[in-house]
């Protein structure tokens, strides 16, 4: 059963949506082939099957070795703007957290205040955590809240130290509550065309797992 589950996401990966126009299809296929081997997939909304598998706040996350990052950026400059989307990392070379700073927000205007919220399937690795800390220290006009489904390698002393540094740099780190998963479901997950938007169905242990991770995070921070 488990093995089956793990294969699901990779199969749908290449499945093209049926209802896109043909020209779009060709462009997409072309694009996909021209991409360098390390691909950061960005999009408006992520497929439901990825959400259900990757965002599950389970303790043992076998097969869940990708990071999915849904983001919302509010800028308060002359004209306030809200941008949203998601990133996933296909390969281990560039993590979604890094990709966010490299592609979505490559430069911060010092005259603009940025309020950023991420909903991420799991908390950042040490390298990404350090990068987040540095970015926040360098850009005082950046506010970052990271909502995570699971804690990644939280038992490692190195990881705990990196999370503490993020906190002291002003990053708010939170564990996603059932309502947060529902928010992501409504705002970042593809709904089938022409159907009523399907209601979010919480998994069995969503609340216990949230409490488990919340306690761990409180102990670390």
PDB file of N, CA, C and O in Angstrom, residues 185-211:
ATOM      1  N   UNK A 185      -5.299  24.167   1.271  1.00  0.00           N
ATOM      2  CA  UNK A 185      -6.179  23.397   0.377  1.00  0.00           C
ATOM      3  C   UNK A 185      -7.059  24.349  -0.442  1.00  0.00           C
ATOM      4  O   UNK A 185      -7.202  24.204  -1.646  1.00  0.00           O
ATOM      5  N   UNK A 186      -7.617  25.348   0.216  1.00  0.00           N
ATOM      6  CA  UNK A 186      -8.534  26.257  -0.483  1.00  0.00           C
ATOM      7  C   UNK A 186      -7.802  27.242  -1.389  1.00  0.00           C
ATOM      8  O   UNK A 186      -8.321  27.644  -2.419  1.00  0.00           O
ATOM      9  N   UNK A 187      -6.608  27.632  -1.003  1.00  0.00           N
ATOM     10  CA  UNK A 187      -5.946  28.718  -1.722  1.00  0.00           C
ATOM     11  C   UNK A 187      -4.804  28.314  -2.643  1.00  0.00           C
ATOM     12  O   UNK A 187      -4.418  29.081  -3.512  1.00  0.00           O
ATOM     13  N   UNK A 188      -4.257  27.125  -2.429  1.00  0.00           N
ATOM     14  CA  UNK A 188      -3.070  26.759  -3.206  1.00  0.00           C
ATOM     15  C   UNK A 188      -3.185  25.434  -3.942  1.00  0.00           C
ATOM     16  O   UNK A 188      -2.250  25.017  -4.599  1.00  0.00           O
ATOM     17  N   UNK A 189      -4.304  24.726  -3.762  1.00  0.00           N
ATOM     18  CA  UNK A 189      -4.419  23.403  -4.390  1.00  0.00           C
ATOM     19  C   UNK A 189      -5.409  23.474  -5.544  1.00  0.00           C
ATOM     20  O   UNK A 189      -6.450  24.121  -5.443  1.00  0.00           O
ATOM     21  N   UNK A 190      -5.053  22.803  -6.653  1.00  0.00           N
ATOM     22  CA  UNK A 190      -5.936  22.788  -7.826  1.00  0.00           C
ATOM     23  C   UNK A 190      -7.259  22.134  -7.471  1.00  0.00           C
ATOM     24  O   UNK A 190      -7.275  21.056  -6.886  1.00  0.00           O
ATOM     25  N   UNK A 191      -8.335  22.789  -7.856  1.00  0.00           N
ATOM     26  CA  UNK A 191      -9.646  22.150  -7.713  1.00  0.00           C
ATOM     27  C   UNK A 191     -10.044  21.693  -9.106  1.00  0.00           C
ATOM     28  O   UNK A 191      -9.710  22.330 -10.094  1.00  0.00           O
ATOM     29  N   UNK A 192     -10.764  20.585  -9.181  1.00  0.00           N
ATOM     30  CA  UNK A 192     -11.170  20.078 -10.493  1.00  0.00           C
ATOM     31  C   UNK A 192     -12.029  21.123 -11.200  1.00  0.00           C
ATOM     32  O   UNK A 192     -12.905  21.719 -10.590  1.00  0.00           O
ATOM     33  N   UNK A 193     -11.776  21.302 -12.486  1.00  0.00           N
ATOM     34  CA  UNK A 193     -12.564  22.256 -13.278  1.00  0.00           C
ATOM     35  C   UNK A 193     -14.038  21.864 -13.236  1.00  0.00           C
ATOM     36  O   UNK A 193     -14.371  20.691 -13.320  1.00  0.00           O
ATOM     37  N   UNK A 194     -14.869  22.863 -13.141  1.00  0.00           N
ATOM     38  CA  UNK A 194     -16.302  22.629 -13.289  1.00  0.00           C
ATOM     39  C   UNK A 194     -16.957  21.899 -12.125  1.00  0.00           C
ATOM     40  O   UNK A 194     -18.146  21.716 -12.104  1.00  0.00           O
ATOM     41  N   UNK A 195     -16.168  21.487 -11.146  1.00  0.00           N
ATOM     42  CA  UNK A 195     -16.798  20.836  -9.992  1.00  0.00           C
ATOM     43  C   UNK A 195     -16.897  21.857  -8.875  1.00  0.00           C
ATOM     44  O   UNK A 195     -16.162  22.823  -8.829  1.00  0.00           O
ATOM     45  N   UNK A 196     -17.811  21.579  -7.949  1.00  0.00           N
ATOM     46  CA  UNK A 196     -17.835  22.372  -6.720  1.00  0.00           C
ATOM     47  C   UNK A 196     -16.463  22.173  -6.083  1.00  0.00           C
ATOM     48  O   UNK A 196     -15.926  21.062  -6.102  1.00  0.00           O
ATOM     49  N   UNK A 197     -15.925  23.222  -5.518  1.00  0.00           N
ATOM     50  CA  UNK A 197     -14.639  23.042  -4.828  1.00  0.00           C
ATOM     51  C   UNK A 197     -14.845  21.998  -3.738  1.00  0.00           C
ATOM     52  O   UNK A 197     -15.785  22.090  -2.955  1.00  0.00           O
ATOM     53  N   UNK A 198     -14.001  21.005  -3.730  1.00  0.00           N
ATOM     54  CA  UNK A 198     -14.146  19.942  -2.734  1.00  0.00           C
ATOM     55  C   UNK A 198     -13.716  20.464  -1.376  1.00  0.00           C
ATOM     56  O   UNK A 198     -12.735  21.177  -1.256  1.00  0.00           O
ATOM     57  N   UNK A 199     -14.450  20.063  -0.364  1.00  0.00           N
ATOM     58  CA  UNK A 199     -14.093  20.491   0.986  1.00  0.00           C
ATOM     59  C   UNK A 199     -12.817  19.770   1.413  1.00  0.00           C
ATOM     60  O   UNK A 199     -12.538  18.667   0.950  1.00  0.00           O
ATOM     61  N   UNK A 200     -12.069  20.398   2.265  1.00  0.00           N
ATOM     62  CA  UNK A 200     -10.857  19.786   2.790  1.00  0.00           C
ATOM     63  C   UNK A 200     -11.248  18.653   3.733  1.00  0.00           C
ATOM     64  O   UNK A 200     -12.099  18.822   4.591  1.00  0.00           O
ATOM     65  N   UNK A 201     -10.643  17.491   3.543  1.00  0.00           N
ATOM     66  CA  UNK A 201     -10.926  16.368   4.441  1.00  0.00           C
ATOM     67  C   UNK A 201      -9.693  16.127   5.304  1.00  0.00           C
ATOM     68  O   UNK A 201      -8.667  15.665   4.815  1.00  0.00           O
ATOM     69  N   UNK A 202      -9.778  16.469   6.594  1.00  0.00           N
ATOM     70  CA  UNK A 202      -8.605  16.275   7.452  1.00  0.00           C
ATOM     71  C   UNK A 202      -8.309  14.783   7.606  1.00  0.00           C
ATOM     72  O   UNK A 202      -9.227  13.976   7.623  1.00  0.00           O
ATOM     73  N   UNK A 203      -7.033  14.425   7.679  1.00  0.00           N
ATOM     74  CA  UNK A 203      -6.707  13.012   7.916  1.00  0.00           C
ATOM     75  C   UNK A 203      -6.855  12.722   9.395  1.00  0.00           C
ATOM     76  O   UNK A 203      -6.913  13.615  10.231  1.00  0.00           O
ATOM     77  N   UNK A 204      -6.844  11.433   9.671  1.00  0.00           N
ATOM     78  CA  UNK A 204      -7.206  10.929  10.991  1.00  0.00           C
ATOM     79  C   UNK A 204      -6.434  11.573  12.142  1.00  0.00           C
ATOM     80  O   UNK A 204      -7.002  12.026  13.112  1.00  0.00           O
ATOM     81  N   UNK A 205      -5.103  11.623  12.013  1.00  0.00           N
ATOM     82  CA  UNK A 205      -4.294  12.037  13.165  1.00  0.00           C
ATOM     83  C   UNK A 205      -3.766  13.460  13.028  1.00  0.00           C
ATOM     84  O   UNK A 205      -2.763  13.819  13.618  1.00  0.00           O
ATOM     85  N   UNK A 206      -4.468  14.262  12.249  1.00  0.00           N
ATOM     86  CA  UNK A 206      -3.955  15.612  11.943  1.00  0.00           C
ATOM     87  C   UNK A 206      -3.766  16.456  13.210  1.00  0.00           C
ATOM     88  O   UNK A 206      -2.764  17.139  13.372  1.00  0.00           O
ATOM     89  N   UNK A 207      -4.726  16.369  14.126  1.00  0.00           N
ATOM     90  CA  UNK A 207      -4.666  17.191  15.339  1.00  0.00           C
ATOM     91  C   UNK A 207      -3.565  16.707  16.283  1.00  0.00           C
ATOM     92  O   UNK A 207      -2.765  17.498  16.778  1.00  0.00           O
ATOM     93  N   UNK A 208      -3.471  15.379  16.500  1.00  0.00           N
ATOM     94  CA  UNK A 208      -2.426  14.856  17.392  1.00  0.00           C
ATOM     95  C   UNK A 208      -1.044  15.177  16.857  1.00  0.00           C
ATOM     96  O   UNK A 208      -0.148  15.541  17.604  1.00  0.00           O
ATOM     97  N   UNK A 209      -0.880  15.027  15.547  1.00  0.00           N
ATOM     98  CA  UNK A 209       0.440  15.279  14.965  1.00  0.00           C
ATOM     99  C   UNK A 209       0.813  16.746  15.105  1.00  0.00           C
ATOM    100  O   UNK A 209       1.968  17.088  15.354  1.00  0.00           O
ATOM    101  N   UNK A 210      -0.177  17.607  14.925  1.00  0.00           N
ATOM    102  CA  UNK A 210       0.057  19.042  15.104  1.00  0.00           C
ATOM    103  C   UNK A 210       0.547  19.301  16.528  1.00  0.00           C
ATOM    104  O   UNK A 210       1.535  19.993  16.750  1.00  0.00           O
ATOM    105  N   UNK A 211      -0.143  18.701  17.512  1.00  0.00           N
ATOM    106  CA  UNK A 211       0.228  18.941  18.913  1.00  0.00           C
ATOM    107  C   UNK A 211       1.621  18.380  19.215  1.00  0.00           C
ATOM    108  O   UNK A 211       2.412  18.999  19.925  1.00  0.00           O
TER     109      UNK A 211
END
